[in-house]
Coordinates of C-alpha atoms in Angstrom, one line a residue:
M1137 CA -10.8 29.1 12.2
S1138 CA -13.8 26.5 11.8
D1139 CA -16.1 29.0 11.8
R1140 CA -15.1 30.1 8.1
Y1141 CA -16.3 26.9 7.2
R1142 CA -19.7 26.1 5.5
I1143 CA -20.8 22.4 5.6
L1144 CA -24.3 21.4 3.6
V1145 CA -25.9 18.0 5.1
V1146 CA -28.1 16.0 2.9
E1147 CA -29.9 13.6 4.8
D1148 CA -33.4 12.4 4.9
E1149 CA -33.6 11.1 8.5
E1150 CA -34.5 14.4 10.2
D1151 CA -32.8 13.2 13.9
I1152 CA -30.1 12.2 12.2
A1153 CA -29.8 15.6 10.2
E1154 CA -30.6 17.7 13.2
F1155 CA -28.1 16.0 15.2
L1156 CA -25.0 16.2 12.9
A1157 CA -26.2 20.4 12.8
M1158 CA -26.1 20.3 16.5
E1159 CA -22.8 19.0 16.7
F1160 CA -21.1 21.0 13.7
E1161 CA -22.6 24.3 14.8
Y1162 CA -21.3 23.4 18.3
E1163 CA -17.6 22.9 16.7
G1164 CA -18.2 26.5 14.9
Y1165 CA -19.1 25.5 11.1
A1166 CA -22.1 26.9 9.5
V1167 CA -24.5 24.3 8.8
T1168 CA -27.7 24.0 6.2
T1169 CA -29.5 20.6 5.8
A1170 CA -31.4 19.6 2.9
L1171 CA -34.0 16.2 3.6
D1172 CA -34.0 14.7 0.0
G1173 CA -31.6 14.4 -3.0
R1174 CA -33.5 16.9 -5.6
E1175 CA -33.1 19.9 -2.8
G1176 CA -29.9 19.0 -1.7
L1177 CA -28.6 19.1 -5.3
K1178 CA -30.0 22.5 -6.0
L1179 CA -28.5 24.0 -2.3
A1180 CA -25.2 22.0 -3.8
L1181 CA -25.1 23.8 -7.0
E1182 CA -26.7 27.0 -6.0
K1183 CA -24.3 28.2 -3.1
S1184 CA -20.6 27.8 -2.4
W1185 CA -19.8 24.8 0.0
D1186 CA -16.6 24.1 1.9
I1187 CA -17.8 20.4 2.8
I1188 CA -20.8 18.3 1.7
L1189 CA -22.0 15.2 3.7
L1190 CA -24.5 13.1 1.3
D1191 CA -26.3 10.1 2.4
V1192 CA -26.8 7.6 -0.5
M1193 CA -30.5 6.4 0.4
L1194 CA -32.4 9.8 -0.5
P1195 CA -36.1 10.4 -1.9
H1196 CA -36.7 12.1 -4.9
M1197 CA -32.6 11.5 -6.0
S1198 CA -30.4 8.9 -4.8
G1199 CA -27.0 10.3 -3.1
M1200 CA -25.0 8.7 -5.9
E1201 CA -26.6 10.5 -8.6
V1202 CA -26.0 13.7 -6.6
C1203 CA -22.4 13.0 -6.1
R1204 CA -22.2 12.2 -9.9
R1205 CA -24.1 16.0 -10.9
I1206 CA -22.3 17.6 -8.2
R1207 CA -18.7 16.3 -9.3
A1208 CA -19.3 17.1 -13.0
V1209 CA -19.2 21.1 -12.3
S1210 CA -17.1 21.3 -8.6
Q1211 CA -14.6 19.8 -6.6
V1212 CA -15.9 20.8 -3.7
P1213 CA -15.2 17.3 -1.0
I1214 CA -17.9 15.4 -0.5
I1215 CA -18.3 12.4 2.2
M1216 CA -21.1 9.9 1.5
L1217 CA -23.1 8.4 4.5
T1218 CA -24.8 5.3 4.4
A1219 CA -25.9 2.0 5.9
R1220 CA -24.0 -0.2 3.6
G1221 CA -20.6 -0.8 4.3
S1222 CA -19.5 -3.9 1.5
V1223 CA -16.7 -3.5 -0.7
P1224 CA -18.7 -3.1 -3.7
D1225 CA -20.8 -0.2 -2.0
R1226 CA -17.8 1.9 -1.0
V1227 CA -16.2 1.3 -4.2
A1228 CA -19.5 2.7 -6.1
G1229 CA -19.6 6.0 -3.7
L1230 CA -16.2 6.6 -4.9
D1231 CA -16.7 6.2 -8.4
A1232 CA -19.0 8.6 -8.4
G1233 CA -16.8 10.8 -7.4
A1234 CA -17.0 10.8 -3.1
D1235 CA -13.8 11.7 -1.3
D1236 CA -14.4 9.7 1.5
Y1237 CA -17.2 7.2 2.7
L1238 CA -18.6 6.6 6.2
Q1239 CA -20.6 3.6 7.2
K1240 CA -23.5 4.1 9.7
P1241 CA -23.6 4.1 12.6
F1242 CA -20.5 6.2 13.3
A1243 CA -18.8 8.2 15.7
I1244 CA -19.1 12.1 15.7
E1245 CA -15.4 12.0 16.6
E1246 CA -14.6 10.1 13.6
L1247 CA -16.8 12.1 11.1
L1248 CA -15.4 15.3 12.7
A1249 CA -11.8 14.1 12.5
R1250 CA -12.3 13.2 8.8
I1251 CA -14.5 16.7 8.0
R1252 CA -10.8 18.4 9.4
V1253 CA -9.0 16.3 7.5
L1254 CA -10.4 17.1 4.0
L1255 CA -10.5 20.8 4.7
R1256 CA -6.9 21.3 5.8
R1257 CA -6.1 19.3 1.9
S1258 CA -8.8 21.9 0.5
H1259 CA -8.1 24.7 2.4
G1260 CA -4.6 24.8 3.5
P1261 CA -2.1 27.4 2.8
A1262 CA -0.7 27.0 -0.8
H1263 CA 3.0 26.5 -0.1
E1264 CA 5.3 27.6 -2.6
S1265 CA 6.4 24.5 -3.3
P1266 CA 8.5 23.5 -6.1
L1267 CA 7.3 21.6 -9.3
L1268 CA 7.5 17.9 -8.6
T1269 CA 8.5 15.4 -11.8
C1270 CA 8.7 12.1 -12.0
A1271 CA 10.0 11.2 -16.0
D1272 CA 7.4 13.0 -17.9
L1273 CA 4.5 13.4 -15.3
S1274 CA 4.6 17.0 -13.2
L1275 CA 2.7 18.1 -10.4
N1276 CA 2.4 21.4 -9.3
P1277 CA 1.5 21.5 -5.6
A1278 CA 0.4 25.2 -5.4
T1279 CA -2.1 25.0 -7.8
R1280 CA -2.9 21.3 -7.9
E1281 CA -2.4 20.8 -11.7
V1282 CA -0.9 17.6 -13.1
E1283 CA 0.5 17.3 -16.7
R1284 CA 2.0 14.3 -18.6
Q1285 CA 3.4 14.5 -22.2
G1286 CA 2.1 18.3 -21.9
K1287 CA -1.5 16.9 -21.5
S1288 CA -3.3 18.1 -18.7
I1289 CA -4.9 15.2 -15.8
H1290 CA -7.5 16.1 -14.0
L1291 CA -7.7 14.5 -10.8
T1292 CA -10.1 14.5 -7.7
A1293 CA -8.6 16.1 -4.2
R1294 CA -7.9 12.4 -3.0
E1295 CA -6.2 11.2 -6.1
F1296 CA -3.8 14.2 -6.3
D1297 CA -3.1 14.0 -2.4
L1298 CA -2.3 10.3 -3.2
L1299 CA -0.1 11.3 -6.3
E1300 CA 1.7 14.0 -4.4
T1301 CA 2.5 11.3 -1.8
F1302 CA 4.4 9.2 -4.6
M1303 CA 6.0 12.2 -6.3
R1304 CA 7.6 13.5 -2.9
H1305 CA 9.1 9.7 -2.1
P1306 CA 10.1 8.7 -5.7
N1307 CA 11.9 5.3 -6.2
Q1308 CA 10.5 4.6 -2.5
V1309 CA 8.1 1.6 -1.6
L1310 CA 5.2 3.2 0.3
T1311 CA 3.0 0.5 2.2
R1312 CA -0.7 0.5 2.2
D1313 CA -0.6 1.6 5.9
Q1314 CA 2.1 4.7 4.8
L1315 CA -0.4 5.7 2.4
L1316 CA -3.3 5.8 4.7
E1317 CA -1.3 7.4 7.1
Q1318 CA -0.3 10.4 5.0
V1319 CA -3.0 10.4 2.8
W1320 CA -6.1 9.8 4.7
G1321 CA -4.1 11.3 8.1
Y1322 CA -6.3 8.9 10.1
D1323 CA -6.7 5.3 11.3
Y1324 CA -8.9 4.1 8.7
S1325 CA -10.0 0.7 10.7
G1326 CA -7.8 -1.4 8.8
E1327 CA -9.6 -1.0 5.8
T1328 CA -6.3 -0.8 3.4
N1329 CA -8.3 -1.7 0.6
I1330 CA -9.2 1.4 -0.2
V1331 CA -5.6 2.5 -0.8
D1332 CA -6.0 -0.3 -3.9
V1333 CA -9.2 1.1 -5.1
Y1334 CA -7.5 4.8 -5.0
V1335 CA -4.1 3.6 -6.6
R1336 CA -6.2 1.9 -9.6
Y1337 CA -8.0 5.2 -10.0
V1338 CA -4.6 7.1 -10.1
R1339 CA -3.3 4.7 -12.6
Q1340 CA -6.3 5.2 -14.8
K1341 CA -5.8 8.7 -15.4
I1342 CA -1.5 8.9 -15.3
D1343 CA -0.5 5.4 -16.8
V1344 CA -3.2 3.5 -19.0
P1345 CA -3.2 6.5 -21.6
F1346 CA 0.6 6.7 -21.8
D1347 CA 3.6 4.7 -23.4
F1348 CA 4.9 3.3 -20.0
P1349 CA 3.4 2.9 -16.4
L1350 CA 5.3 4.9 -13.2
I1351 CA 3.5 3.3 -10.4
H1352 CA 4.5 0.1 -9.8
T1353 CA 2.8 -2.8 -7.4
V1354 CA 5.3 -4.7 -5.2
R1355 CA 3.6 -7.4 -4.1
G1356 CA 2.9 -8.2 -0.3
V1357 CA 4.3 -4.9 0.3
G1358 CA 2.8 -1.6 -1.3
Y1359 CA 3.1 0.4 -4.2
I1360 CA 6.5 2.5 -5.7
L1361 CA 6.5 5.2 -8.0
K1362 CA 9.3 4.7 -10.5
G1363 CA 10.3 7.1 -13.4
S1364 CA 10.8 4.3 -15.9
G1365 CA 9.3 1.2 -16.8
G1366 CA 9.5 -2.2 -15.1
Q1367 CA 9.0 -3.7 -12.1

């Protein structure tokens, strides 16, 4: 199955780029590498990719800027790789449009697992799922379209998966660990704050511009999607 998938690796450390290319090719992926941001952006925009691995610190153009420019025109899954793993750095990467963020040094098995998760979510079979609704919000799992009050809402792949999880469990309190398991699909090393970051992103799009919020915080537990205002 994996031989169908094309991966672009944008990494300025040649030994790391070569190692990743070797590992991915062994797994059956088709791999192309770029050693600087400018070349990486050019390749990202000129060709079709199933996933892009993007280092943060790149010559000529930063990984953050490359990510922003890709995301302006494409929803291809992006994993950012960086030696800086503080919360502000991770948030900056997610704000730039990345779907995931992995700190160096990392285990290749974990990176491969994260790639599989993103590929399953972006290339999985289109189920004939019924339209999901909550109050004036609707989500179509097959077309991955979201609307509220008739207004189309653009979500990243990860934001969509998070909202879909909420909408499949309405009026049910979901803990951060449950959301990590269902949306990210693997152990995120206990860094459940990533859930809070994405919930905030989704709220900014589906709650803030409208009459009343749908996603509510249950202090000390997690979050709940409710079809009307109030806690």
